[in-house]
């Protein structure tokens, strides 16, 4: 990339690619045939494949204890201090030191999403469907991650334009079904939480037990980070004006690390770290009034009236005719045409 770039707007290579697509008069996409047909059926058409990426260096700095501080006061004192109580769960969503790391990830994802949206705008699109967000190590560079999102920009065939492009993980068929039911995608969301819990006396006792027991501390850890990530999704959805959220994926990573607090006390101890990431799309209703219910007309096939009259005559002429059956047949005839 020979042109200097300040980091604002589209990178020069992306801007050049957008100009080439607009000048060629053709578009590219990753849509299948069924997705293309579904999008066209609801009045949209693809205008081009769009993407955004950002490479971030993630250093282990910030709070004095580092990002993965367990916040347990009893760390490093050994088993004899089991009466200090159960270790807490240090959640990023509750202000733990890991909140700084989550903020870095959020900033990197936001940069990638904003660049994809900028490409959509450059092509004259109204939104992006089938957006796929990935995070992967940057080759040959430790502590660097690439955040990338790729999707297909689409444009409504009518004259009305949204105030800002929408982004969504929904594929072509899902997008068409959503619009047909009176909803529209608003924004692709990523909710993330990191939780750290020290392996306290109670936890270690449960892992060394000869019986089948639940490791309560680890259950609390994974439950806590999942609930915290879901809360982040709900808060983001509310900020973007959505009425609901459609989940795309949910991932959980758990690993163990040497405890920072125990190490600073010249002792040994371990923490377990859990990371929950949830990807979803917030949606909003665009029909503000209820649709009047339609009347369903049912027409009988064949001359049902003649059949009922013949059965009624047979019951009336039989010496063994059932009075109850006679009354039911009369009622059915009355409902059919009001006359016997």
XYZ file of C-alpha atoms in Angstrom:
340
model
C 0.000 0.000 0.000
C 1.926 3.010 -1.289
C -0.584 5.712 -0.303
C -0.292 7.007 3.294
C -3.358 6.308 5.398
C -4.336 8.018 8.631
C -6.614 5.174 9.758
C -9.839 7.127 9.110
C -12.324 5.991 6.485
C -11.506 3.227 4.035
C -7.946 2.016 3.527
C -6.599 3.158 0.123
C -6.651 -0.401 -1.252
C -10.308 -0.806 -0.251
C -11.256 2.566 -1.746
C -9.566 1.565 -4.997
C -11.433 -1.745 -5.034
C -14.771 0.028 -4.495
C -14.035 2.363 -7.407
C -13.237 -0.599 -9.658
C -16.487 -2.371 -8.748
C -18.581 0.751 -9.376
C -16.823 1.423 -12.672
C -17.169 -2.145 -13.943
C -20.965 -2.183 -13.715
C -20.907 -5.736 -12.305
C -21.102 -7.044 -8.760
C -19.717 -9.998 -6.828
C -21.175 -11.860 -3.886
C -20.874 -15.028 -1.837
C -24.616 -15.698 -2.155
C -25.944 -19.035 -3.296
C -28.577 -19.250 -6.018
C -31.320 -19.745 -3.425
C -30.103 -16.766 -1.392
C -30.033 -14.544 -4.457
C -33.575 -15.544 -5.428
C -34.824 -15.013 -1.858
C -33.334 -11.505 -1.636
C -34.837 -10.555 -5.008
C -38.250 -11.827 -3.889
C -38.469 -9.154 -1.161
C -37.364 -6.252 -3.354
C -33.595 -6.229 -2.781
C -30.640 -6.903 -5.046
C -26.925 -7.429 -4.326
C -24.485 -4.630 -5.167
C -21.194 -6.255 -4.212
C -19.161 -8.200 -1.688
C -17.840 -6.030 1.138
C -15.392 -6.570 3.959
C -13.598 -4.879 6.815
C -10.524 -5.876 8.761
C -8.308 -4.572 11.548
C -5.091 -5.960 13.022
C -4.564 -5.180 16.713
C -1.667 -5.804 19.045
C -3.033 -7.030 22.369
C -0.508 -6.445 25.135
C -0.775 -7.872 28.636
C -0.793 -4.502 30.351
C -3.291 -2.161 31.925
C -4.199 -2.884 35.540
C -1.349 -3.458 38.001
C -2.182 -7.141 38.340
C -2.761 -7.678 34.627
C -5.952 -8.452 32.728
C -6.505 -11.862 34.358
C -6.523 -10.934 38.029
C -8.756 -13.274 40.048
C -9.309 -10.661 42.821
C -9.210 -13.399 45.472
C -7.690 -12.136 48.718
C -6.830 -15.652 49.871
C -4.745 -16.553 46.797
C -1.264 -17.802 47.706
C -1.957 -18.654 51.338
C -2.318 -22.417 50.840
C -4.966 -24.918 51.939
C -4.821 -23.875 55.572
C -6.626 -20.666 54.692
C -9.726 -22.346 53.324
C -11.793 -20.463 55.889
C -11.297 -17.249 53.901
C -14.383 -18.181 51.908
C -15.116 -19.091 48.337
C -13.232 -17.284 45.595
C -15.286 -14.696 43.656
C -15.744 -14.589 39.900
C -13.941 -11.555 38.476
C -16.215 -10.623 35.541
C -15.283 -8.065 32.903
C -18.863 -6.821 32.805
C -18.661 -5.979 36.502
C -15.488 -3.891 36.264
C -12.816 -6.574 36.767
C -9.363 -5.916 35.234
C -10.319 -8.076 32.238
C -12.739 -5.287 31.217
C -9.766 -3.530 29.605
C -9.076 -6.560 27.407
C -12.739 -6.858 26.391
C -12.690 -3.155 25.478
C -9.737 -3.753 23.130
C -11.563 -6.628 21.425
C -14.708 -4.522 21.097
C -12.753 -1.637 19.565
C -11.099 -3.963 17.038
C -14.409 -5.551 16.026
C -16.020 -2.133 15.768
C -13.246 -0.948 13.444
C -13.735 -3.949 11.162
C -17.537 -3.550 11.134
C -17.316 0.189 10.446
C -15.016 -0.407 7.463
C -17.361 -3.021 6.038
C -20.278 -0.608 6.460
C -18.249 2.131 4.755
C -17.696 -0.163 1.760
C -21.444 -0.855 1.658
C -22.137 2.881 1.587
C -19.529 3.410 -1.148
C -21.369 0.889 -3.346
C -24.750 2.516 -2.693
C -25.987 -0.379 -0.576
C -28.647 -0.216 2.110
C -27.249 -2.999 4.257
C -25.164 -6.161 4.517
C -26.421 -9.742 4.748
C -24.563 -12.987 5.468
C -21.914 -11.079 7.441
C -19.351 -13.459 8.940
C -17.068 -12.211 11.710
C -13.788 -13.974 12.513
C -10.856 -13.401 14.857
C -7.545 -15.152 14.161
C -3.865 -14.779 15.118
C -1.891 -12.576 12.761
C 0.804 -14.764 11.108
C 4.351 -14.615 12.469
C 3.547 -11.896 14.998
C 2.876 -12.782 18.657
C 0.082 -11.012 20.529
C -1.448 -9.719 17.271
C -4.958 -10.616 16.102
C -6.810 -9.910 12.869
C -10.497 -9.091 13.155
C -12.284 -9.607 9.832
C -15.903 -9.402 8.700
C -17.144 -10.241 5.183
C -20.668 -10.021 3.771
C -22.739 -9.041 0.726
C -24.096 -5.523 0.372
C -27.705 -5.289 -0.856
C -29.884 -2.411 -2.037
C -33.671 -1.957 -1.992
C -35.266 -1.575 -5.410
C -37.711 1.078 -4.156
C -37.074 4.802 -3.600
C -36.872 4.645 0.214
C -33.419 4.479 1.843
C -32.538 3.741 5.481
C -30.753 6.424 7.487
C -27.739 4.144 7.884
C -26.865 0.709 6.448
C -27.904 -2.321 8.459
C -25.597 -5.283 9.121
C -26.751 -8.831 9.744
C -25.501 -12.395 9.980
C -28.734 -13.663 8.377
C -28.355 -15.439 5.051
C -30.494 -14.611 2.019
C -33.396 -16.852 2.963
C -33.365 -15.699 6.582
C -33.292 -12.055 5.512
C -36.258 -12.586 3.171
C -38.295 -14.378 5.851
C -37.553 -11.600 8.331
C -38.778 -8.855 5.984
C -41.838 -10.840 4.955
C -42.885 -11.122 8.599
C -42.622 -7.372 9.235
C -39.142 -7.118 10.759
C -35.885 -5.578 9.562
C -32.272 -6.187 10.706
C -30.516 -3.296 12.418
C -27.005 -4.168 13.573
C -24.632 -7.088 13.943
C -23.732 -7.389 17.635
C -20.952 -9.114 19.534
C -21.308 -9.680 23.265
C -18.180 -10.769 25.093
C -17.289 -11.518 28.694
C -14.141 -12.741 30.431
C -14.323 -14.247 33.899
C -11.483 -15.342 36.194
C -11.848 -17.572 39.252
C -9.144 -18.795 41.572
C -8.965 -22.529 42.274
C -9.649 -22.150 45.986
C -9.584 -24.811 48.679
C -13.151 -25.943 48.027
C -12.601 -26.227 44.260
C -9.405 -28.232 44.619
C -11.040 -30.525 47.175
C -13.848 -31.287 44.704
C -11.413 -32.051 41.867
C -9.433 -34.442 44.118
C -12.548 -36.238 45.390
C -13.004 -39.961 44.768
C -16.740 -39.397 44.366
C -18.754 -38.014 41.472
C -19.294 -34.416 42.536
C -19.978 -31.156 40.801
C -17.111 -28.667 40.756
C -19.347 -25.830 41.872
C -16.805 -23.064 41.344
C -16.254 -23.949 37.707
C -20.012 -24.272 37.099
C -20.453 -20.789 38.556
C -17.645 -19.490 36.335
C -19.076 -20.677 33.008
C -22.602 -19.673 34.000
C -21.391 -16.220 35.029
C -19.522 -15.420 31.808
C -22.375 -16.639 29.605
C -24.897 -14.533 31.519
C -22.577 -11.510 31.363
C -22.067 -11.877 27.588
C -25.840 -12.067 27.130
C -26.260 -8.866 29.132
C -23.744 -7.128 26.858
C -25.813 -8.188 23.833
C -29.001 -6.829 25.386
C -27.373 -3.492 26.212
C -25.965 -3.128 22.704
C -29.311 -4.017 21.159
C -31.081 -1.392 23.274
C -28.535 1.278 22.239
C -29.146 0.537 18.561
C -32.916 0.770 18.901
C -33.694 -2.890 18.326
C -36.849 -4.643 19.504
C -35.316 -8.113 19.675
C -32.193 -10.166 19.088
C -31.593 -13.187 16.834
C -28.634 -15.313 17.899
C -26.006 -16.394 15.381
C -23.451 -18.255 17.490
C -22.194 -18.757 21.008
C -18.667 -19.872 21.860
C -16.961 -20.629 25.176
C -13.242 -21.010 25.865
C -11.880 -22.127 29.221
C -8.220 -22.431 30.173
C -6.070 -22.293 33.266
C -3.288 -19.877 34.137
C -0.893 -19.424 36.997
C -2.416 -17.122 39.585
C -0.900 -13.630 39.490
C -1.684 -12.896 43.132
C -0.213 -16.180 44.347
C 2.948 -15.614 42.324
C 3.399 -12.157 43.840
C 3.240 -13.824 47.273
C 5.973 -16.299 46.281
C 3.452 -19.093 46.274
C 1.819 -21.370 43.745
C -1.797 -21.332 42.665
C -3.928 -21.563 39.582
C -6.849 -19.651 38.164
C -9.370 -20.735 35.553
C -10.255 -18.200 32.879
C -13.461 -18.420 30.835
C -14.242 -16.361 27.746
C -17.766 -16.268 26.294
C -18.456 -14.700 22.897
C -21.959 -14.358 21.454
C -22.756 -13.059 17.959
C -26.275 -11.904 17.126
C -28.312 -9.447 15.061
C -30.698 -6.975 16.606
C -33.959 -6.529 14.686
C -36.748 -3.944 14.698
C -40.396 -4.052 13.717
C -41.304 -1.863 10.735
C -45.076 -2.494 10.741
C -46.538 -0.193 13.383
C -50.172 -1.302 13.177
C -51.864 -4.631 13.378
C -52.962 -6.220 10.123
C -56.713 -6.850 9.974
C -57.465 -10.585 10.050
C -58.591 -12.043 6.743
C -61.799 -14.061 6.353
C -61.348 -17.654 5.304
C -64.034 -18.846 2.901
C -64.787 -22.572 2.852
C -66.816 -24.049 -0.014
C -68.103 -27.645 0.257
C -67.030 -30.018 -2.493
C -70.053 -31.880 -3.952
C -73.774 -31.581 -3.057
C -73.595 -32.089 0.674
C -77.201 -30.945 1.169
C -78.662 -33.803 -0.874
C -76.549 -36.319 1.052
C -77.771 -34.982 4.370
C -81.400 -35.057 3.205
C -81.102 -38.690 2.050
C -79.588 -39.702 5.390
C -82.315 -37.778 7.234
C -85.028 -39.535 5.205
C -83.477 -42.936 5.872
C -83.387 -42.312 9.635
C -86.998 -40.985 9.669
C -88.399 -43.962 7.706
C -86.613 -46.642 9.731
C -88.453 -48.130 12.721
C -85.070 -48.318 14.429
C -84.083 -44.732 13.626
C -82.045 -42.933 16.303
C -83.694 -39.751 17.534
C -80.339 -38.241 18.443
C -78.968 -38.882 14.951
C -82.098 -37.305 13.494
C -81.586 -34.117 15.523
C -77.890 -33.888 14.500
C -78.763 -34.209 10.819
C -81.442 -31.522 11.116
C -78.961 -29.185 12.819
C -76.357 -29.747 10.086
C -78.895 -28.987 7.383
C -79.979 -25.803 9.166
C -76.346 -24.694 9.394
C -75.849 -25.444 5.716
C -78.750 -23.521 4.214
C -81.275 -22.699 6.942
C -83.932 -25.095 5.627
C -84.717 -28.754 6.039
